[in-house]
């Protein structure tokens, strides 16, 4: 059997099991999705949003990219964000990084990697904001892991800088923003940062006409 054929076979088994456990499972989800959460995670294959949070189809709206970045010119991210906040009306947005992130590691490097240089630039900027703290850390591994935490924090703050979040905070007192880091060694998620409606953001990023 070819590797991809196993996926299709597993899919049939999964669908059968779901229907047997709960005969209305698929029919219920056909007509509506009303997830409470938007997940912005890393594309890394070892950090699957649903599996590590024990959630089912229909429970989490998911966006993933290299190193779970919130880049304010990324049309893909912004479309997902606007839809999740304004149409699905999610109550929580989770930015979830993970220790040992390859994207964060690569951002410490100086080797040109092509197109991805432009993406990694955003992570290099996070390093520049926190250079003093990172440079004082002893090992390469610890530097990367602290950068992962600080990157998650910066990406949560990037969400708060968008007009989409500021508008929802002002008129609807949601969503609550969470910065989490997943540990590949034991599968445990550590909350590292959070923001909610009314929290302080640097005034230069505040819009006054939303
Ligand atoms: Co990663």
PDB file of C-alpha atoms and ligand atoms in Angstrom:
ATOM      1  CA  UNK A   1       0.000   0.000   0.000  1.00  0.00           C
ATOM      2  CA  UNK A   2       1.245   3.494  -0.831  1.00  0.00           C
ATOM      3  CA  UNK A   3       1.702   5.870   2.114  1.00  0.00           C
ATOM      4  CA  UNK A   4      -1.101   8.205   1.025  1.00  0.00           C
ATOM      5  CA  UNK A   5      -3.502   5.279   0.558  1.00  0.00           C
ATOM      6  CA  UNK A   6      -3.133   4.502   4.247  1.00  0.00           C
ATOM      7  CA  UNK A   7      -4.481   7.982   5.010  1.00  0.00           C
ATOM      8  CA  UNK A   8      -7.638   7.317   3.001  1.00  0.00           C
ATOM      9  CA  UNK A   9      -8.094   3.956   4.644  1.00  0.00           C
ATOM     10  CA  UNK A  10      -7.622   5.458   8.109  1.00  0.00           C
ATOM     11  CA  UNK A  11     -10.133   8.147   7.180  1.00  0.00           C
ATOM     12  CA  UNK A  12     -12.784   5.514   6.384  1.00  0.00           C
ATOM     13  CA  UNK A  13     -12.143   3.791   9.702  1.00  0.00           C
ATOM     14  CA  UNK A  14     -12.339   7.102  11.574  1.00  0.00           C
ATOM     15  CA  UNK A  15     -15.613   8.118   9.898  1.00  0.00           C
ATOM     16  CA  UNK A  16     -17.115   4.718  10.677  1.00  0.00           C
ATOM     17  CA  UNK A  17     -16.086   4.903  14.317  1.00  0.00           C
ATOM     18  CA  UNK A  18     -17.466   8.438  14.713  1.00  0.00           C
ATOM     19  CA  UNK A  19     -20.829   7.488  13.198  1.00  0.00           C
ATOM     20  CA  UNK A  20     -21.067   4.393  15.353  1.00  0.00           C
ATOM     21  CA  UNK A  21     -20.311   6.366  18.526  1.00  0.00           C
ATOM     22  CA  UNK A  22     -22.722   9.152  17.602  1.00  0.00           C
ATOM     23  CA  UNK A  23     -25.022   8.562  14.614  1.00  0.00           C
ATOM     24  CA  UNK A  24     -25.845  12.320  14.229  1.00  0.00           C
ATOM     25  CA  UNK A  25     -22.226  13.471  14.489  1.00  0.00           C
ATOM     26  CA  UNK A  26     -21.661  14.411  10.842  1.00  0.00           C
ATOM     27  CA  UNK A  27     -25.204  15.544  10.121  1.00  0.00           C
ATOM     28  CA  UNK A  28     -25.067  18.038  13.011  1.00  0.00           C
ATOM     29  CA  UNK A  29     -21.860  19.597  11.691  1.00  0.00           C
ATOM     30  CA  UNK A  30     -23.073  19.889   8.088  1.00  0.00           C
ATOM     31  CA  UNK A  31     -25.346  22.821   8.811  1.00  0.00           C
ATOM     32  CA  UNK A  32     -23.424  24.983  11.241  1.00  0.00           C
ATOM     33  CA  UNK A  33     -20.050  25.539  12.779  1.00  0.00           C
ATOM     34  CA  UNK A  34     -19.908  27.573  15.972  1.00  0.00           C
ATOM     35  CA  UNK A  35     -16.430  27.125  17.429  1.00  0.00           C
ATOM     36  CA  UNK A  36     -15.611  29.057  20.585  1.00  0.00           C
ATOM     37  CA  UNK A  37     -11.897  29.179  19.786  1.00  0.00           C
ATOM     38  CA  UNK A  38      -9.563  30.440  17.087  1.00  0.00           C
ATOM     39  CA  UNK A  39      -6.199  28.663  17.156  1.00  0.00           C
ATOM     40  CA  UNK A  40      -3.146  30.302  15.595  1.00  0.00           C
ATOM     41  CA  UNK A  41      -0.426  27.667  15.729  1.00  0.00           C
ATOM     42  CA  UNK A  42       2.800  26.540  14.116  1.00  0.00           C
ATOM     43  CA  UNK A  43       2.629  24.401  10.950  1.00  0.00           C
ATOM     44  CA  UNK A  44       4.904  21.873  12.688  1.00  0.00           C
ATOM     45  CA  UNK A  45       3.413  18.382  12.191  1.00  0.00           C
ATOM     46  CA  UNK A  46       3.988  17.548  15.855  1.00  0.00           C
ATOM     47  CA  UNK A  47       1.577  20.189  17.163  1.00  0.00           C
ATOM     48  CA  UNK A  48      -1.920  19.301  15.874  1.00  0.00           C
ATOM     49  CA  UNK A  49      -4.451  21.685  17.434  1.00  0.00           C
ATOM     50  CA  UNK A  50      -7.376  19.281  17.864  1.00  0.00           C
ATOM     51  CA  UNK A  51      -5.416  16.311  19.089  1.00  0.00           C
ATOM     52  CA  UNK A  52      -3.410  18.050  21.802  1.00  0.00           C
ATOM     53  CA  UNK A  53      -6.481  19.842  23.169  1.00  0.00           C
ATOM     54  CA  UNK A  54      -8.823  16.858  22.977  1.00  0.00           C
ATOM     55  CA  UNK A  55     -11.270  18.766  20.779  1.00  0.00           C
ATOM     56  CA  UNK A  56     -13.573  17.473  18.067  1.00  0.00           C
ATOM     57  CA  UNK A  57     -14.365  18.768  14.581  1.00  0.00           C
ATOM     58  CA  UNK A  58     -16.455  21.925  14.991  1.00  0.00           C
ATOM     59  CA  UNK A  59     -14.768  23.102  18.175  1.00  0.00           C
ATOM     60  CA  UNK A  60     -11.697  25.022  16.982  1.00  0.00           C
ATOM     61  CA  UNK A  61     -11.212  27.304  13.963  1.00  0.00           C
ATOM     62  CA  UNK A  62      -7.587  26.832  12.932  1.00  0.00           C
ATOM     63  CA  UNK A  63      -4.889  28.888  11.233  1.00  0.00           C
ATOM     64  CA  UNK A  64      -1.331  27.612  11.132  1.00  0.00           C
ATOM     65  CA  UNK A  65       1.872  29.035   9.683  1.00  0.00           C
ATOM     66  CA  UNK A  66       5.598  28.798  10.338  1.00  0.00           C
ATOM     67  CA  UNK A  67       6.249  29.884  13.937  1.00  0.00           C
ATOM     68  CA  UNK A  68       2.619  30.940  14.625  1.00  0.00           C
ATOM     69  CA  UNK A  69       3.086  34.503  13.446  1.00  0.00           C
ATOM     70  CA  UNK A  70       0.528  37.328  13.410  1.00  0.00           C
ATOM     71  CA  UNK A  71       1.802  39.510  10.570  1.00  0.00           C
ATOM     72  CA  UNK A  72      -0.404  42.542  10.030  1.00  0.00           C
ATOM     73  CA  UNK A  73      -0.041  42.475   6.234  1.00  0.00           C
ATOM     74  CA  UNK A  74      -0.793  38.741   5.934  1.00  0.00           C
ATOM     75  CA  UNK A  75      -4.074  38.639   4.026  1.00  0.00           C
ATOM     76  CA  UNK A  76      -4.562  34.975   4.882  1.00  0.00           C
ATOM     77  CA  UNK A  77      -4.213  35.507   8.655  1.00  0.00           C
ATOM     78  CA  UNK A  78      -6.340  38.674   8.564  1.00  0.00           C
ATOM     79  CA  UNK A  79      -9.129  36.944   6.640  1.00  0.00           C
ATOM     80  CA  UNK A  80      -9.181  34.091   9.143  1.00  0.00           C
ATOM     81  CA  UNK A  81      -9.095  36.568  12.045  1.00  0.00           C
ATOM     82  CA  UNK A  82     -11.887  38.752  10.710  1.00  0.00           C
ATOM     83  CA  UNK A  83     -14.124  35.772   9.921  1.00  0.00           C
ATOM     84  CA  UNK A  84     -13.489  34.174  13.317  1.00  0.00           C
ATOM     85  CA  UNK A  85     -14.119  37.382  15.271  1.00  0.00           C
ATOM     86  CA  UNK A  86     -16.923  39.002  13.274  1.00  0.00           C
ATOM     87  CA  UNK A  87     -18.870  36.042  11.879  1.00  0.00           C
ATOM     88  CA  UNK A  88     -18.117  33.077  14.141  1.00  0.00           C
ATOM     89  CA  UNK A  89     -17.829  35.415  17.150  1.00  0.00           C
ATOM     90  CA  UNK A  90     -15.166  33.333  18.884  1.00  0.00           C
ATOM     91  CA  UNK A  91     -14.695  34.030  22.586  1.00  0.00           C
ATOM     92  CA  UNK A  92     -11.030  33.052  22.742  1.00  0.00           C
ATOM     93  CA  UNK A  93      -8.023  33.317  20.437  1.00  0.00           C
ATOM     94  CA  UNK A  94      -5.068  31.111  21.246  1.00  0.00           C
ATOM     95  CA  UNK A  95      -1.613  31.747  19.811  1.00  0.00           C
ATOM     96  CA  UNK A  96       0.240  28.504  20.484  1.00  0.00           C
ATOM     97  CA  UNK A  97       3.984  28.173  19.932  1.00  0.00           C
ATOM     98  CA  UNK A  98       6.153  25.226  20.845  1.00  0.00           C
ATOM     99  CA  UNK A  99       9.592  24.798  22.392  1.00  0.00           C
ATOM    100  CA  UNK A 100      12.284  23.800  19.899  1.00  0.00           C
ATOM    101  CA  UNK A 101      10.422  25.564  17.058  1.00  0.00           C
ATOM    102  CA  UNK A 102      12.392  25.183  13.812  1.00  0.00           C
ATOM    103  CA  UNK A 103      11.171  28.552  12.536  1.00  0.00           C
ATOM    104  CA  UNK A 104      12.473  30.340  15.622  1.00  0.00           C
ATOM    105  CA  UNK A 105      15.772  28.425  15.415  1.00  0.00           C
ATOM    106  CA  UNK A 106      16.148  29.366  11.751  1.00  0.00           C
ATOM    107  CA  UNK A 107      15.567  33.031  12.611  1.00  0.00           C
ATOM    108  CA  UNK A 108      18.750  32.939  14.726  1.00  0.00           C
ATOM    109  CA  UNK A 109      20.708  31.824  11.643  1.00  0.00           C
ATOM    110  CA  UNK A 110      22.383  33.856   8.912  1.00  0.00           C
ATOM    111  CA  UNK A 111      21.963  31.497   5.993  1.00  0.00           C
ATOM    112  CA  UNK A 112      19.786  32.750   3.138  1.00  0.00           C
ATOM    113  CA  UNK A 113      16.913  30.297   2.652  1.00  0.00           C
ATOM    114  CA  UNK A 114      15.027  32.025  -0.170  1.00  0.00           C
ATOM    115  CA  UNK A 115      11.432  33.225   0.163  1.00  0.00           C
ATOM    116  CA  UNK A 116      11.281  32.124   3.782  1.00  0.00           C
ATOM    117  CA  UNK A 117      13.859  34.850   4.646  1.00  0.00           C
ATOM    118  CA  UNK A 118      10.993  37.335   4.465  1.00  0.00           C
ATOM    119  CA  UNK A 119       8.889  35.364   6.928  1.00  0.00           C
ATOM    120  CA  UNK A 120      11.799  34.806   9.334  1.00  0.00           C
ATOM    121  CA  UNK A 121      12.488  38.557   9.293  1.00  0.00           C
ATOM    122  CA  UNK A 122       9.405  38.982  11.475  1.00  0.00           C
ATOM    123  CA  UNK A 123      10.929  36.655  14.087  1.00  0.00           C
ATOM    124  CA  UNK A 124      14.291  38.439  13.876  1.00  0.00           C
ATOM    125  CA  UNK A 125      12.386  41.632  14.752  1.00  0.00           C
ATOM    126  CA  UNK A 126      11.089  39.938  17.926  1.00  0.00           C
ATOM    127  CA  UNK A 127      14.696  39.089  18.835  1.00  0.00           C
ATOM    128  CA  UNK A 128      15.728  42.695  18.248  1.00  0.00           C
ATOM    129  CA  UNK A 129      13.072  43.897  20.756  1.00  0.00           C
ATOM    130  CA  UNK A 130      14.331  41.435  23.375  1.00  0.00           C
ATOM    131  CA  UNK A 131      18.021  41.210  22.447  1.00  0.00           C
ATOM    132  CA  UNK A 132      19.344  42.053  25.917  1.00  0.00           C
ATOM    133  CA  UNK A 133      17.362  39.300  27.656  1.00  0.00           C
ATOM    134  CA  UNK A 134      18.075  36.654  24.991  1.00  0.00           C
ATOM    135  CA  UNK A 135      21.799  37.412  24.752  1.00  0.00           C
ATOM    136  CA  UNK A 136      22.155  36.929  28.526  1.00  0.00           C
ATOM    137  CA  UNK A 137      20.854  33.321  28.319  1.00  0.00           C
ATOM    138  CA  UNK A 138      23.498  30.552  28.526  1.00  0.00           C
ATOM    139  CA  UNK A 139      22.735  27.859  25.928  1.00  0.00           C
ATOM    140  CA  UNK A 140      21.427  27.943  22.371  1.00  0.00           C
ATOM    141  CA  UNK A 141      18.496  25.704  23.343  1.00  0.00           C
ATOM    142  CA  UNK A 142      17.459  27.981  26.210  1.00  0.00           C
ATOM    143  CA  UNK A 143      17.762  31.057  23.974  1.00  0.00           C
ATOM    144  CA  UNK A 144      15.434  29.472  21.400  1.00  0.00           C
ATOM    145  CA  UNK A 145      12.940  28.406  24.049  1.00  0.00           C
ATOM    146  CA  UNK A 146      12.774  31.841  25.678  1.00  0.00           C
ATOM    147  CA  UNK A 147      12.400  33.358  22.206  1.00  0.00           C
ATOM    148  CA  UNK A 148       9.467  30.981  21.597  1.00  0.00           C
ATOM    149  CA  UNK A 149       7.755  32.401  24.713  1.00  0.00           C
ATOM    150  CA  UNK A 150       8.526  36.008  23.822  1.00  0.00           C
ATOM    151  CA  UNK A 151       7.408  35.412  20.238  1.00  0.00           C
ATOM    152  CA  UNK A 152       4.032  34.116  21.425  1.00  0.00           C
ATOM    153  CA  UNK A 153       3.697  37.211  23.620  1.00  0.00           C
ATOM    154  CA  UNK A 154       4.552  39.538  20.716  1.00  0.00           C
ATOM    155  CA  UNK A 155       2.067  37.778  18.418  1.00  0.00           C
ATOM    156  CA  UNK A 156      -0.716  38.168  21.011  1.00  0.00           C
ATOM    157  CA  UNK A 157       0.165  41.870  21.192  1.00  0.00           C
ATOM    158  CA  UNK A 158       0.091  41.993  17.387  1.00  0.00           C
ATOM    159  CA  UNK A 159      -3.490  40.714  17.525  1.00  0.00           C
ATOM    160  CA  UNK A 160      -4.388  43.509  19.959  1.00  0.00           C
ATOM    161  CA  UNK A 161      -2.937  46.071  17.537  1.00  0.00           C
ATOM    162  CA  UNK A 162      -5.417  45.120  14.793  1.00  0.00           C
ATOM    163  CA  UNK A 163      -8.592  47.145  14.221  1.00  0.00           C
ATOM    164  CA  UNK A 164     -10.475  43.808  14.153  1.00  0.00           C
ATOM    165  CA  UNK A 165      -9.625  43.021  17.793  1.00  0.00           C
ATOM    166  CA  UNK A 166      -9.899  46.615  19.002  1.00  0.00           C
ATOM    167  CA  UNK A 167     -13.372  46.899  17.459  1.00  0.00           C
ATOM    168  CA  UNK A 168     -14.538  43.629  19.066  1.00  0.00           C
ATOM    169  CA  UNK A 169     -13.066  44.613  22.433  1.00  0.00           C
ATOM    170  CA  UNK A 170     -14.845  47.965  22.365  1.00  0.00           C
ATOM    171  CA  UNK A 171     -18.275  46.730  21.263  1.00  0.00           C
ATOM    172  CA  UNK A 172     -18.396  43.146  22.511  1.00  0.00           C
ATOM    173  CA  UNK A 173     -15.801  42.782  25.337  1.00  0.00           C
ATOM    174  CA  UNK A 174     -14.292  39.768  23.590  1.00  0.00           C
ATOM    175  CA  UNK A 175     -12.259  37.870  22.510  1.00  0.00           C
ATOM    176  CA  UNK A 176      -9.894  36.914  25.286  1.00  0.00           C
ATOM    177  CA  UNK A 177      -6.365  36.465  23.833  1.00  0.00           C
ATOM    178  CA  UNK A 178      -4.097  33.670  25.084  1.00  0.00           C
ATOM    179  CA  UNK A 179      -0.410  32.972  24.480  1.00  0.00           C
ATOM    180  CA  UNK A 180       0.503  29.321  25.025  1.00  0.00           C
ATOM    181  CA  UNK A 181       3.610  27.189  24.502  1.00  0.00           C
ATOM    182  CA  UNK A 182       3.483  23.446  23.850  1.00  0.00           C
ATOM    183  CA  UNK A 183       6.304  21.221  25.089  1.00  0.00           C
ATOM    184  CA  UNK A 184       7.273  18.492  22.597  1.00  0.00           C
ATOM    185  CA  UNK A 185       8.940  16.522  25.428  1.00  0.00           C
ATOM    186  CA  UNK A 186       5.823  15.864  27.493  1.00  0.00           C
ATOM    187  CA  UNK A 187       2.866  17.156  25.453  1.00  0.00           C
ATOM    188  CA  UNK A 188       1.958  19.770  28.068  1.00  0.00           C
ATOM    189  CA  UNK A 189       0.817  23.293  27.140  1.00  0.00           C
ATOM    190  CA  UNK A 190       2.054  26.169  29.316  1.00  0.00           C
ATOM    191  CA  UNK A 191       0.112  29.460  29.315  1.00  0.00           C
ATOM    192  CA  UNK A 192       2.657  32.314  29.139  1.00  0.00           C
ATOM    193  CA  UNK A 193       0.700  35.480  28.358  1.00  0.00           C
ATOM    194  CA  UNK A 194      -2.847  36.796  28.040  1.00  0.00           C
ATOM    195  CA  UNK A 195      -4.808  39.910  27.166  1.00  0.00           C
ATOM    196  CA  UNK A 196      -8.493  40.759  27.296  1.00  0.00           C
ATOM    197  CA  UNK A 197     -10.821  43.611  26.470  1.00  0.00           C
ATOM    198  CA  UNK A 198      -9.713  46.777  28.238  1.00  0.00           C
ATOM    199  CA  UNK A 199      -6.102  45.711  28.611  1.00  0.00           C
ATOM    200  CA  UNK A 200      -3.419  48.271  27.930  1.00  0.00           C
ATOM    201  CA  UNK A 201      -1.822  48.477  24.531  1.00  0.00           C
ATOM    202  CA  UNK A 202       0.849  50.948  23.455  1.00  0.00           C
ATOM    203  CA  UNK A 203      -1.219  54.084  22.627  1.00  0.00           C
ATOM    204  CA  UNK A 204       0.509  54.541  19.269  1.00  0.00           C
ATOM    205  CA  UNK A 205      -1.410  51.468  18.042  1.00  0.00           C
ATOM    206  CA  UNK A 206      -4.832  52.580  19.351  1.00  0.00           C
ATOM    207  CA  UNK A 207      -7.575  53.520  16.882  1.00  0.00           C
ATOM    208  CA  UNK A 208     -10.019  56.133  18.146  1.00  0.00           C
ATOM    209  CA  UNK A 209     -12.792  55.815  15.536  1.00  0.00           C
ATOM    210  CA  UNK A 210     -13.866  52.158  15.728  1.00  0.00           C
TER     211      UNK A 210
HETATM  212 CO1  LIG B   1       7.403  25.528  14.969  1.00  0.00          CO
END
